[in-house]
Coordinates of C-alpha atoms in Angstrom, one line a residue:
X1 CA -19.9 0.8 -11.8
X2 CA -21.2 4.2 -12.1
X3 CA -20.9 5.7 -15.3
X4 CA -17.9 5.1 -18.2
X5 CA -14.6 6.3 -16.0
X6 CA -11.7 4.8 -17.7
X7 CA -11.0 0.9 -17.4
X8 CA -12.5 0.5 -14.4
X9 CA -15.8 0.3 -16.3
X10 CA -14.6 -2.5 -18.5
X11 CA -15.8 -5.9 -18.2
X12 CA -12.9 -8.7 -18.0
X13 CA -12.6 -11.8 -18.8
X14 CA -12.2 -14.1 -15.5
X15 CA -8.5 -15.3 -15.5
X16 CA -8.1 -19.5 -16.6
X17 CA -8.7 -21.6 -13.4
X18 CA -8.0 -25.2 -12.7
X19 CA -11.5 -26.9 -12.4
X20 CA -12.9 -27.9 -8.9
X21 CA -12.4 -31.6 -8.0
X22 CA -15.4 -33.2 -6.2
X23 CA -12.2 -33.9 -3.5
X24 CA -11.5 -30.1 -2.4
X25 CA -13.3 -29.0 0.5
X26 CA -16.7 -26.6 0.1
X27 CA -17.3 -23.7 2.5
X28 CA -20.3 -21.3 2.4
X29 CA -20.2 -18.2 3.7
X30 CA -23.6 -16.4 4.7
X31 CA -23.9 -12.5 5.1
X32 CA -26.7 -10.1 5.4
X33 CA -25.0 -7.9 2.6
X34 CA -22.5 -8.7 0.0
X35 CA -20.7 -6.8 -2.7
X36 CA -20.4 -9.2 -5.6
X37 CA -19.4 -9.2 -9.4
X38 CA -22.8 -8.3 -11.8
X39 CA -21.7 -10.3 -15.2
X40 CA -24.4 -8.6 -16.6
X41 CA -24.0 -5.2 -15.6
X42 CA -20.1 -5.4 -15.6
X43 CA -19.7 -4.1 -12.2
X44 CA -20.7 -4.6 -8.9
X45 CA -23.9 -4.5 -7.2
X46 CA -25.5 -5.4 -3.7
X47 CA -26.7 -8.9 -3.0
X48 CA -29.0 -9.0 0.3
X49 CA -29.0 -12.8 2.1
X50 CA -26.2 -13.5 -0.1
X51 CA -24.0 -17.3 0.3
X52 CA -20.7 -17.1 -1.4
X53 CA -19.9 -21.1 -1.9
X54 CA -15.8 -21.4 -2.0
X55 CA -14.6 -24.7 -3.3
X56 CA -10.9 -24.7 -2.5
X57 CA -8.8 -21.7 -3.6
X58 CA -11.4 -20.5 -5.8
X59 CA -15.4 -18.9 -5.4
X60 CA -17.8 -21.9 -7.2
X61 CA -20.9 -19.9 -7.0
X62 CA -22.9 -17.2 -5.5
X63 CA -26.5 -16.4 -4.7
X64 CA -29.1 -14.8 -2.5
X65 CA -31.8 -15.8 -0.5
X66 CA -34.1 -17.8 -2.6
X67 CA -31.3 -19.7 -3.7
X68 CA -28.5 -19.7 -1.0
X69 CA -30.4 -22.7 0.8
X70 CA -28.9 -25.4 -2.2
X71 CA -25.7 -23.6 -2.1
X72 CA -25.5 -23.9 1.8
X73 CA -26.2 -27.5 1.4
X74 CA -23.3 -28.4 -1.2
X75 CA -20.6 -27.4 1.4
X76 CA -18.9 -29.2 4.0
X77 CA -18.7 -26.3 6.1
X78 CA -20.8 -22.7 6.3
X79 CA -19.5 -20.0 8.1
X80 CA -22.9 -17.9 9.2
X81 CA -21.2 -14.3 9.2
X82 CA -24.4 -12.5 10.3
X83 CA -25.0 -8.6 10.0
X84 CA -21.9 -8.0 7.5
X85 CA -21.0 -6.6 4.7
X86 CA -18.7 -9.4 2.5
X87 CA -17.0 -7.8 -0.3
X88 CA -13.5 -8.8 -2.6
X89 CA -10.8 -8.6 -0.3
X90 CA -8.5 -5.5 -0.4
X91 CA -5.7 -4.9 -2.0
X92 CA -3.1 -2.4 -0.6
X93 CA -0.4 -1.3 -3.2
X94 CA 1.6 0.6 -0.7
X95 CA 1.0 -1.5 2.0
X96 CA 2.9 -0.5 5.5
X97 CA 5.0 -3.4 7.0
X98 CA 6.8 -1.1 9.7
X99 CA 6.8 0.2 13.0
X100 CA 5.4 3.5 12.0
X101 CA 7.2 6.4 11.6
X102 CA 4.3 8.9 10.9
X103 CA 4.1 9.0 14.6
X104 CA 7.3 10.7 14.4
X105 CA 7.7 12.6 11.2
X106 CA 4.1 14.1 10.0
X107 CA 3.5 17.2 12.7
X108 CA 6.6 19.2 11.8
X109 CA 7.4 22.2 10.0
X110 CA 10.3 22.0 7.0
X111 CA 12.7 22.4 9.3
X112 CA 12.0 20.4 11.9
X113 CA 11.8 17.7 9.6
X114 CA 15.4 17.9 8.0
X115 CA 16.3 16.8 11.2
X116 CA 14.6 13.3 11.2
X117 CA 16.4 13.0 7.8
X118 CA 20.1 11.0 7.5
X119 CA 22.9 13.5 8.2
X120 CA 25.5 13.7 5.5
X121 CA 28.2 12.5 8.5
X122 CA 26.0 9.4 8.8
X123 CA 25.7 8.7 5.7
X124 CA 29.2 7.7 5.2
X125 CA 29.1 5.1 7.7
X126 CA 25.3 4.0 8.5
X127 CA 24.6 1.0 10.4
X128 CA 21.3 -1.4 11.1
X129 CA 19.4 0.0 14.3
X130 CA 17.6 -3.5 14.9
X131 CA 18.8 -6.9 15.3
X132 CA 18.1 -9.7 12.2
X133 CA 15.1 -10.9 15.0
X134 CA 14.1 -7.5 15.7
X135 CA 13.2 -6.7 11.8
X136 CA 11.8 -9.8 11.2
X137 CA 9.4 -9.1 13.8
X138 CA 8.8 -5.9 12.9
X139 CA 7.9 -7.0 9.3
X140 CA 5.5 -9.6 11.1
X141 CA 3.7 -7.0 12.7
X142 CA 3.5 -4.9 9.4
X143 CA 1.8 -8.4 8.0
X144 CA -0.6 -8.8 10.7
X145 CA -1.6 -5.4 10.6
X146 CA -2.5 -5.9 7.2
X147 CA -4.8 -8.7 7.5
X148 CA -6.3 -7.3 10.5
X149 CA -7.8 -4.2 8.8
X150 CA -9.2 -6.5 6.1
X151 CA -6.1 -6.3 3.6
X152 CA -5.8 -9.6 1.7
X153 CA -3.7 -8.4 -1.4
X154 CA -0.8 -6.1 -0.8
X155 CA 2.3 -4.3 -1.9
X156 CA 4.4 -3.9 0.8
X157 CA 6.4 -1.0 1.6
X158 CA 8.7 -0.1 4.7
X159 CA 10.7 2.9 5.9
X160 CA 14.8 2.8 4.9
X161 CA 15.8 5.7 7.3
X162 CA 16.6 2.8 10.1
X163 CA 18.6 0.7 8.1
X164 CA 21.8 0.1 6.6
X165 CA 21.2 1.4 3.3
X166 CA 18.4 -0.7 2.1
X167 CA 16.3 -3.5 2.2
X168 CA 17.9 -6.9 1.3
X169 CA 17.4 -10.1 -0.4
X170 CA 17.1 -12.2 2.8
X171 CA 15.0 -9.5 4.2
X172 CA 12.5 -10.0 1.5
X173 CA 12.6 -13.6 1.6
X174 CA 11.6 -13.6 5.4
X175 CA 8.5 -11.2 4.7
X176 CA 7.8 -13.7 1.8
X177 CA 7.9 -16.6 4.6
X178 CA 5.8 -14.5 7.1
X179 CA 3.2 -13.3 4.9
X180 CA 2.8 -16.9 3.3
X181 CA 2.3 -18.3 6.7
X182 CA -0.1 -16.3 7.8
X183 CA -2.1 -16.2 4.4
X184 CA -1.4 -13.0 2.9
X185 CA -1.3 -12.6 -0.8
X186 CA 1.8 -10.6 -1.2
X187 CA 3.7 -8.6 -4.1
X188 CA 7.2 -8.5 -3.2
X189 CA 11.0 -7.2 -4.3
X190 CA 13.2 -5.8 -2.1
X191 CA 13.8 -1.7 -2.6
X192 CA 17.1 0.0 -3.9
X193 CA 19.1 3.4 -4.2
X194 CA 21.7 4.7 -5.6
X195 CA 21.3 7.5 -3.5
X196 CA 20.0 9.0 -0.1
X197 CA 18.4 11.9 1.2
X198 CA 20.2 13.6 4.0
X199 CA 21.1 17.2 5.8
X200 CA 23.8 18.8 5.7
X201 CA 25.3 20.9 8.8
X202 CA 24.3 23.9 7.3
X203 CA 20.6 22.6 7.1
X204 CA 20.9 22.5 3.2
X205 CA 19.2 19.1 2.0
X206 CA 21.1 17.1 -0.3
X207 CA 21.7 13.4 -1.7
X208 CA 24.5 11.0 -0.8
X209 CA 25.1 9.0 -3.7
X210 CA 26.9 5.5 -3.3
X211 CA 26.6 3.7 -6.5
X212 CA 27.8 0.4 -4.9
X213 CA 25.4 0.2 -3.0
X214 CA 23.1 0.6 -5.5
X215 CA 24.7 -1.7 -7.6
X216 CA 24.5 -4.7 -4.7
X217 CA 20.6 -3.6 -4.2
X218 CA 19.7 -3.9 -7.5
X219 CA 21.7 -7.6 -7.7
X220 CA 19.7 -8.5 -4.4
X221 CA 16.6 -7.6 -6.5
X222 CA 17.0 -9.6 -9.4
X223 CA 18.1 -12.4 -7.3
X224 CA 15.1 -12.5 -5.4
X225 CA 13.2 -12.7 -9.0
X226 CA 14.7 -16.0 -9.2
X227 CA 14.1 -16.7 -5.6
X228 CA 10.3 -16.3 -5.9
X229 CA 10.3 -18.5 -8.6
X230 CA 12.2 -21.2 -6.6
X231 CA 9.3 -20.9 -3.7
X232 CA 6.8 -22.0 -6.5
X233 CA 4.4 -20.1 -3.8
X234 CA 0.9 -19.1 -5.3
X235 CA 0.8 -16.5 -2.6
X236 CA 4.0 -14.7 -3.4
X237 CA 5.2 -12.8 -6.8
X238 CA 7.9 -11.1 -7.2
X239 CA 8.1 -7.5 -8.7
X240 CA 10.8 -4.8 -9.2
X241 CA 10.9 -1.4 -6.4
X242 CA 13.0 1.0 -6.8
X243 CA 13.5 3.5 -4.7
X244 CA 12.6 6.9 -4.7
X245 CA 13.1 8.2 -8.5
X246 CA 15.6 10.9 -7.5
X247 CA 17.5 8.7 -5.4
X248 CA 18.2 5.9 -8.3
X249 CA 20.3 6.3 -11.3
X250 CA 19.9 6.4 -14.5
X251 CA 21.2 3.5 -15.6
X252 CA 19.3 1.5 -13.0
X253 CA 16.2 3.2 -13.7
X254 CA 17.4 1.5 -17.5
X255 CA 18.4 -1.7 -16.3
X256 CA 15.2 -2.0 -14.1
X257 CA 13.5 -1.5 -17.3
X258 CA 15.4 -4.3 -19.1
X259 CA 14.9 -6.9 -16.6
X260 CA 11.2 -6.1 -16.2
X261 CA 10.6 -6.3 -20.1
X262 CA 12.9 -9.2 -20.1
X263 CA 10.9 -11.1 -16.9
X264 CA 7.7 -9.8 -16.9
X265 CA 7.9 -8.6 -13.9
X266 CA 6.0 -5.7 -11.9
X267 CA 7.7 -2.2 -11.4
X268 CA 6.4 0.0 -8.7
X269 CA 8.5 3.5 -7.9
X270 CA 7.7 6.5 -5.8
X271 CA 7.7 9.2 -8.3
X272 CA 5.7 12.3 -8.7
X273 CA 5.3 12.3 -4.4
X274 CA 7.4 15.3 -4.2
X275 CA 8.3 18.9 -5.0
X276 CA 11.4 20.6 -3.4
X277 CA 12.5 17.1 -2.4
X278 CA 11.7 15.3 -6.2
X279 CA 10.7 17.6 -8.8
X280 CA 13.0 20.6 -7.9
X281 CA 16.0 17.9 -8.1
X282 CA 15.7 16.1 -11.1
X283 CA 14.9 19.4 -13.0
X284 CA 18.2 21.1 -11.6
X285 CA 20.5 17.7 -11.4
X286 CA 19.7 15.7 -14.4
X287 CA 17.3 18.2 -16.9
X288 CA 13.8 16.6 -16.0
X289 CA 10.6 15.7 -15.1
X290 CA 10.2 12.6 -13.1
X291 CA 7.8 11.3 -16.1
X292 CA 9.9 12.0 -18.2
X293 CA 12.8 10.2 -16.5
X294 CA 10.7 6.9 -16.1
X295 CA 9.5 7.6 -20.0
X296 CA 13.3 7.4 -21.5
X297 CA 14.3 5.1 -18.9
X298 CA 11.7 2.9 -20.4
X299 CA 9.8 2.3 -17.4
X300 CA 6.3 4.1 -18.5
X301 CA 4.3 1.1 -19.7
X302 CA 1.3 -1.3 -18.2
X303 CA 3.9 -2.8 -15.7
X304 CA 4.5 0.5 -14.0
X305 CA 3.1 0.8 -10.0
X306 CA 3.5 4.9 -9.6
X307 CA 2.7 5.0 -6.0
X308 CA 1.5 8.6 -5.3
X309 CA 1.2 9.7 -8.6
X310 CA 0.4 13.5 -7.4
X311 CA 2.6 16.2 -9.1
X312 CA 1.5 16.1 -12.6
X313 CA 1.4 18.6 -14.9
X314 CA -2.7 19.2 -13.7
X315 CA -1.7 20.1 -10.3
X316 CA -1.9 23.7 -9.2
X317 CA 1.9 23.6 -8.0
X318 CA 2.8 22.5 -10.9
X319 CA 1.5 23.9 -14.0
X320 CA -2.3 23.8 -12.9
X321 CA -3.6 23.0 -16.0
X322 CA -3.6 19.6 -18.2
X323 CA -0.4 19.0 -20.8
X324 CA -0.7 15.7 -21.7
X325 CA 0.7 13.9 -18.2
X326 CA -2.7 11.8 -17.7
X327 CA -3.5 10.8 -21.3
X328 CA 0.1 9.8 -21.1
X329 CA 0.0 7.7 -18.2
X330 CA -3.2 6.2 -19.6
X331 CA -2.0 5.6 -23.0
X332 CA 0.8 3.7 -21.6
X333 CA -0.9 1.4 -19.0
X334 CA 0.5 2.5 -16.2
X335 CA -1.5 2.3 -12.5
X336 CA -1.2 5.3 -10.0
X337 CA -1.3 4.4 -7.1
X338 CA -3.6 6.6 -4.8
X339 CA -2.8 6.9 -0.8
X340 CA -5.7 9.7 0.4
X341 CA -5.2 9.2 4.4
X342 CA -1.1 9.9 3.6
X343 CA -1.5 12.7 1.6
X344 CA -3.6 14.5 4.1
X345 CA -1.3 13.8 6.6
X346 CA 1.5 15.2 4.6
X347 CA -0.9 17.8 3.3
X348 CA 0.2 17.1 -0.6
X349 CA -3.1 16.5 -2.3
X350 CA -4.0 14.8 -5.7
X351 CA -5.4 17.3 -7.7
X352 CA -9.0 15.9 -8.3
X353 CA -8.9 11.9 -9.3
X354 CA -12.4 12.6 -11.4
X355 CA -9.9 13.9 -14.1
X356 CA -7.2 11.0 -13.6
X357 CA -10.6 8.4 -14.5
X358 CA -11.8 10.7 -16.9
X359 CA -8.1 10.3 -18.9
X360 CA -8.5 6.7 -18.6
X361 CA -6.2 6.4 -15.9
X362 CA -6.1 3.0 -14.0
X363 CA -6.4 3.7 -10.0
X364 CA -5.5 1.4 -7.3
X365 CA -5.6 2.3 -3.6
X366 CA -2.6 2.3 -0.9
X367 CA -2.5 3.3 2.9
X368 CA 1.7 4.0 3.1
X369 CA 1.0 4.5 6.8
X370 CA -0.5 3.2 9.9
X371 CA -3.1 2.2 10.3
X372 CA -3.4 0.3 6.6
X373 CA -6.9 1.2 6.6
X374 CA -8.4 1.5 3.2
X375 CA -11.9 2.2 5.0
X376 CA -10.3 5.5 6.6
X377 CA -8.8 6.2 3.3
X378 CA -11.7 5.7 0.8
X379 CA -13.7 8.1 3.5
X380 CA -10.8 10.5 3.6
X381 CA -10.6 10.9 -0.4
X382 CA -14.3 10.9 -0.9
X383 CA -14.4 14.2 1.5
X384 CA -11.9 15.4 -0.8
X385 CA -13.2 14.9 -3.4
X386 CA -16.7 16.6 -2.1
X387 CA -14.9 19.8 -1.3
X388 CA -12.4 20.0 -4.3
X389 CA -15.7 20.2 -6.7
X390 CA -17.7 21.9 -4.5
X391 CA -20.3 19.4 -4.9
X392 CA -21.8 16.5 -2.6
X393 CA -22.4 14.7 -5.5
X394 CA -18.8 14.1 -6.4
X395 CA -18.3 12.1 -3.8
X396 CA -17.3 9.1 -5.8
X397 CA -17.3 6.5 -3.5
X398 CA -18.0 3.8 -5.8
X399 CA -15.3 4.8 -7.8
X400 CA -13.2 4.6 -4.7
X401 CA -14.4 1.2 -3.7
X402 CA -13.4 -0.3 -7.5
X403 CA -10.0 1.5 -7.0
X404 CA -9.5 -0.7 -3.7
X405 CA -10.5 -3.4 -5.4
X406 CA -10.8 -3.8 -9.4
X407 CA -8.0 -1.3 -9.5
X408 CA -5.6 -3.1 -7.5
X409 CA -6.2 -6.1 -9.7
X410 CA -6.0 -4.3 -12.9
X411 CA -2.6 -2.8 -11.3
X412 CA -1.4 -6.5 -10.9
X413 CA -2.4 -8.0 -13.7
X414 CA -4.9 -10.6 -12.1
X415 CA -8.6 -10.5 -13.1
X416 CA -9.4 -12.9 -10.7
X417 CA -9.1 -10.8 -7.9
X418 CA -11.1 -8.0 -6.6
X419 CA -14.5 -9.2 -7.2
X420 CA -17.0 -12.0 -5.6
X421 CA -17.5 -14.0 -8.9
X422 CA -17.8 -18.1 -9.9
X423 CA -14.2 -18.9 -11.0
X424 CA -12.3 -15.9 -8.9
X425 CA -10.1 -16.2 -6.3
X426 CA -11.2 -16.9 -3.3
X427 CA -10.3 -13.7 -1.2
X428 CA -12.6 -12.1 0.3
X429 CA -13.2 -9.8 3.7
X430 CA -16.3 -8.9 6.1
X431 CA -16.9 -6.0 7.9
X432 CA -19.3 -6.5 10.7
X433 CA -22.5 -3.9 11.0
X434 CA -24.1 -5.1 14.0
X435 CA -22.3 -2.8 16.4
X436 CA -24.2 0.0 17.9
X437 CA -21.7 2.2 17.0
X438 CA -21.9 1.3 13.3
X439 CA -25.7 3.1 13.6
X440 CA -28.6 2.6 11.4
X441 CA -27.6 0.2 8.2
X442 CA -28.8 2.0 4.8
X443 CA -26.5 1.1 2.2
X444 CA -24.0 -0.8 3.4
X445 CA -20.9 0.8 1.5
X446 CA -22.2 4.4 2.7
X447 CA -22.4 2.9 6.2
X448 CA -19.6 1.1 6.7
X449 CA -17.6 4.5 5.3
X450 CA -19.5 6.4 7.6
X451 CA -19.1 4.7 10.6
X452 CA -16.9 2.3 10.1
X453 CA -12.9 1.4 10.0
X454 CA -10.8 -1.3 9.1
X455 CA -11.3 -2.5 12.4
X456 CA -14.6 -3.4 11.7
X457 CA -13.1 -6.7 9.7
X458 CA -13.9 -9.9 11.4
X459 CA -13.2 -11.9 8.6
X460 CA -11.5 -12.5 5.7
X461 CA -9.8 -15.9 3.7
X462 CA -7.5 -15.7 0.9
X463 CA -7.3 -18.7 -1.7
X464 CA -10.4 -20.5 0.1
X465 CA -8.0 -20.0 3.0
X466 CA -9.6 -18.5 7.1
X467 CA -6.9 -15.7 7.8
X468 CA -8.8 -14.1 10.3
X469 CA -12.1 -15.0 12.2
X470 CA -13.9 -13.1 14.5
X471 CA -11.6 -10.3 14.0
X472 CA -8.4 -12.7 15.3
X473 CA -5.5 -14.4 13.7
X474 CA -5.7 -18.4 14.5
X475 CA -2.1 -19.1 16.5
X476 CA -1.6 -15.2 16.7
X477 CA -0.5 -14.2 20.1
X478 CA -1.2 -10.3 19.6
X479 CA -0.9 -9.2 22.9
X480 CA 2.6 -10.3 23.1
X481 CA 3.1 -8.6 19.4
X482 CA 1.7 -5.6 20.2
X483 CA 4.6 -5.4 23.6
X484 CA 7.3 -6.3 21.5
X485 CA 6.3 -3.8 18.7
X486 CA 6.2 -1.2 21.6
X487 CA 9.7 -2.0 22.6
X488 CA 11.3 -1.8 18.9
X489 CA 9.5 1.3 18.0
X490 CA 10.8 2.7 21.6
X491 CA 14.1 2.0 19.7
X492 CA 13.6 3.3 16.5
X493 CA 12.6 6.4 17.9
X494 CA 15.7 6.8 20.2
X495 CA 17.8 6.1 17.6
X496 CA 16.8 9.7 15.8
X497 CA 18.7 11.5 17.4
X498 CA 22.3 9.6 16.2
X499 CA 21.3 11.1 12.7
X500 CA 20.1 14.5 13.9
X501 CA 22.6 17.0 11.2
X502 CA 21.4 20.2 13.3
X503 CA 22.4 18.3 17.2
X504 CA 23.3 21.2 19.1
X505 CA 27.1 20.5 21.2
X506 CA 25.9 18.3 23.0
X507 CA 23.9 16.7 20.8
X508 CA 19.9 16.3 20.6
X509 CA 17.3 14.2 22.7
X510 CA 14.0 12.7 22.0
X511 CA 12.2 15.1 23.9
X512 CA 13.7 18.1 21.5
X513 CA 12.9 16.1 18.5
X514 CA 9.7 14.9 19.3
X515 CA 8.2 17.1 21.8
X516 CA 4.8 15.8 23.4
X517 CA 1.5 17.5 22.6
X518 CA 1.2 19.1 25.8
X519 CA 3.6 19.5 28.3
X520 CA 4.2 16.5 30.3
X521 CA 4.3 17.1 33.9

């Protein structure tokens, strides 16, 4: 850890574990470079030669060269990973399972974009654009994206605009299925509104509220609470998302609270992403700020995910100067979660994270887009971060790497993930470094950020478990996921234009809402 930056710096103690039984299978996993847990320093450090030996779901022991010989020779199995770079596996808090819709939505102008939005008239009476098989694979796809770009915790999100009104209890429960069968460690609950963005014929934005709706989302939520408990699946937790905060009550922002407190459960909630279409709201419909609204709704504690976690009273937009939002936040516990790659895209940046660390904020890392690449992302906010300050030397990519990392566990409560250590979970990644493309190999970290993308993971195992090796999913058939994802997004796109508030007479088209680059001829 470089230097005292809020509670990432802290040592922590590894969660209990059951012991290792003589009878559970040993693998060892060889790399050139690893990025493993320092006891002594309380943070990580570089171990050259380094064998990781994994006994069941859990890491017994680690070592380098001079030692990693005895370790080899304990397991039943060693996987020799070569030139890599073997680090904690990542952990996504706004994890992507969609068809993507940045594709779509993140090149347009204000008003362009209104149009991608519900139209009130739809809104009455909206409908499922896919099939029960169609979602479930899409939500397969999400998953195996995931894992391909090295993610082996995450916190999935996906995109409403193409459903009924939101996601569902069954829906939730079939990801849950999914991810468990393919080996993902996943934080789950299926998301709610009371409300809806939409445009109005006139252009005007607006929210169409249907409490019912909300009502039956929020019961879908707490029964999949009990659901997750009923699977008794090590790889699956339940957790608490609502919505959007300007598109969710009051009362079951309050209620979310209650059952959380009640259930121990996880809250993560979009607030703080937005201006005209978040702050600008609350402040003129219900008399606040959206920290505010979480604070008296009870939310603002050390269970609350804020995924973006931008507009805060330090940002220029806002007030541009610091009133109390961060030391709040930290006092509280609370994790923001940090999306970099998104943010550029949508071109709303968090206004320097050195002061969210400095406050004692806790920061985990998300990708809310595709690809879920938290290598693109760490080198994405690290440039930021250079150019905000003015200064090559605030290029905090350590501090990134934790956030990926030791902040994502802090986030979910779970010590033993997010480090190489004896007694952690076994979840762990490799990025390969022996392409020529990858260039010379310094330090491995800078390299890999460089160079590198999530592609660059060929491995990874989650509770002791091979996900992925040599960059593929055992029993995947990607080429035949990768056609049928084509076809559904081909769908989702077309189905746009049903929703389009500003159609023209007769109506719009896909080439009017999403015109090409350059003219196709």
């Amino acid at each position: 850890m470089t230097g005292a930056r809020g509670p990432a710096g802290a040592p922590e103690a590894a969660a209990p574990v059951a012991a290792a039984t003589s009878a559970e299978a040993a693998t060892a996993l060889r790399a050139s470079h690893a990025i493993v847990w320092d006891e002594a320093r309380g943070g990580f450090a570089e171990l050259r030669d380094a064998v990781v030996l994994v006994r069941g779901a859990r890491v017994e022991a680690v070592a380098g060269a001079a030692a990693g010989a005895a370790l080899s020779e304990r397991a039943d199995e060693t996987i020799d990973l070569g030139e890599a770079l073997l680090m904690p596996g990542l952990i996504d808090l706004e994890g992507l399972v969609d068809i993507d819709h940045l594709l779509l939505d993140s090149w347009w102008g204000a008003e362009h974009a209104a149009r991608l939005e519900w139209s009130a008239e739809y809104a009455e009476a909206p409908h499922e654009v896919l099939t029960p098989a169609e979602r479930s694979t899409l939500r397969r796809y999400g998953l195996v994206q995931l894992i391909l770009h090295g993610i082996t915790s995450a916190m999935p999100i996906s995109t409403e605009i193409h459903g009924a009104w939101a996601e569902t209890h069954d829906d939730l429960l079939d990801t849950a299925r999914t991810a468990s069968e393919l080996g993902l460690r996943v934080f789950l609950g299926p998301s709610y509104r009371s409300g809806v963005h939409v445009t109005r014929a006139d252009g005007s934005p607006g929210i169409h509220w249907d409490e019912a709706r909300g009502e039956a989302g929020f019961a879908d939520a707490v029964r999949f609470l009990d659901t997750v408990e009923g699977l008794a699946d090590p790889l699956v937790t339940g957790v608490l998302v609502p919505c959007r905060v300007e598109t969710v009550s009051d009362e079951l922002l309050a209620r979310t609270a209650e059952v959380s407190a009640a259930r121990d459960a996880l809250v993560r909630v979009h607030a703080t992403q937005g201006l005209a279409d978040e702050r600008d709201i609350l402040a003129d419909e219900r008399g606040t700020t959206p920290l505010d609204l979480l604070d008296r709704a009870g939310l603002l504690n050390e269970r609350l995910v804020l995924a973006h976690g931008v507009y805060l009273d330090v940002h220029p937009d806002v007030h541009g100067e610091d009133r109390g939002d961060l030391a709040r936040l930290a006092d509280a516990g609370a994790t923001v979660v940090h999306c970099p790659l998104t943010n550029a895209r949508y071109a709303f940046w968090l206004e320097r994270l050195s002061q969210y660390l400095d406050a004692g904020v806790n920061i985990a890392l998300g990708t809310d887009s595709f690809p879920p690449d938290l290598i693109r992302a760490i080198d994405t906010g690290v440039q930021l971060s250079k150019a905000q300050h003015d200064d090559l030397g605030m290029g905090m990519l350590a501090e990134y790497v934790e956030a990926a990392t030791l902040g994502g566990a802090r986030a979910l409560r779970r010590p033993d993930l997010g480090r190489i250590a004896p007694g952690a979970a076994a979840d762990l990644v490799a990025f390969a470094l022996d392409d020529l493309r990858m260039g010379a190999v310094d330090d491995p970290i800078r390299t890999l950020t460089l160079a590198g993308t999530g592609r660059d993971a060929v491995f990874s195992m989650v509770a002791g478990r091979v996900v992925m090796r040599d960059g593929r999913i055992p029993g995947l058939d990607q080429r035949a996921l990768r056609a049928e994802g084509q076809r559904i997004f081909e769908k989702l796109r077309g189905a746009y234009a049903e929703r389009d508030a500003l159609a023209g007479p007769e109506g719009s088209s896909e080439a009017q809402l999403f015109p090409p680059v350059f003219p196709r001829v």
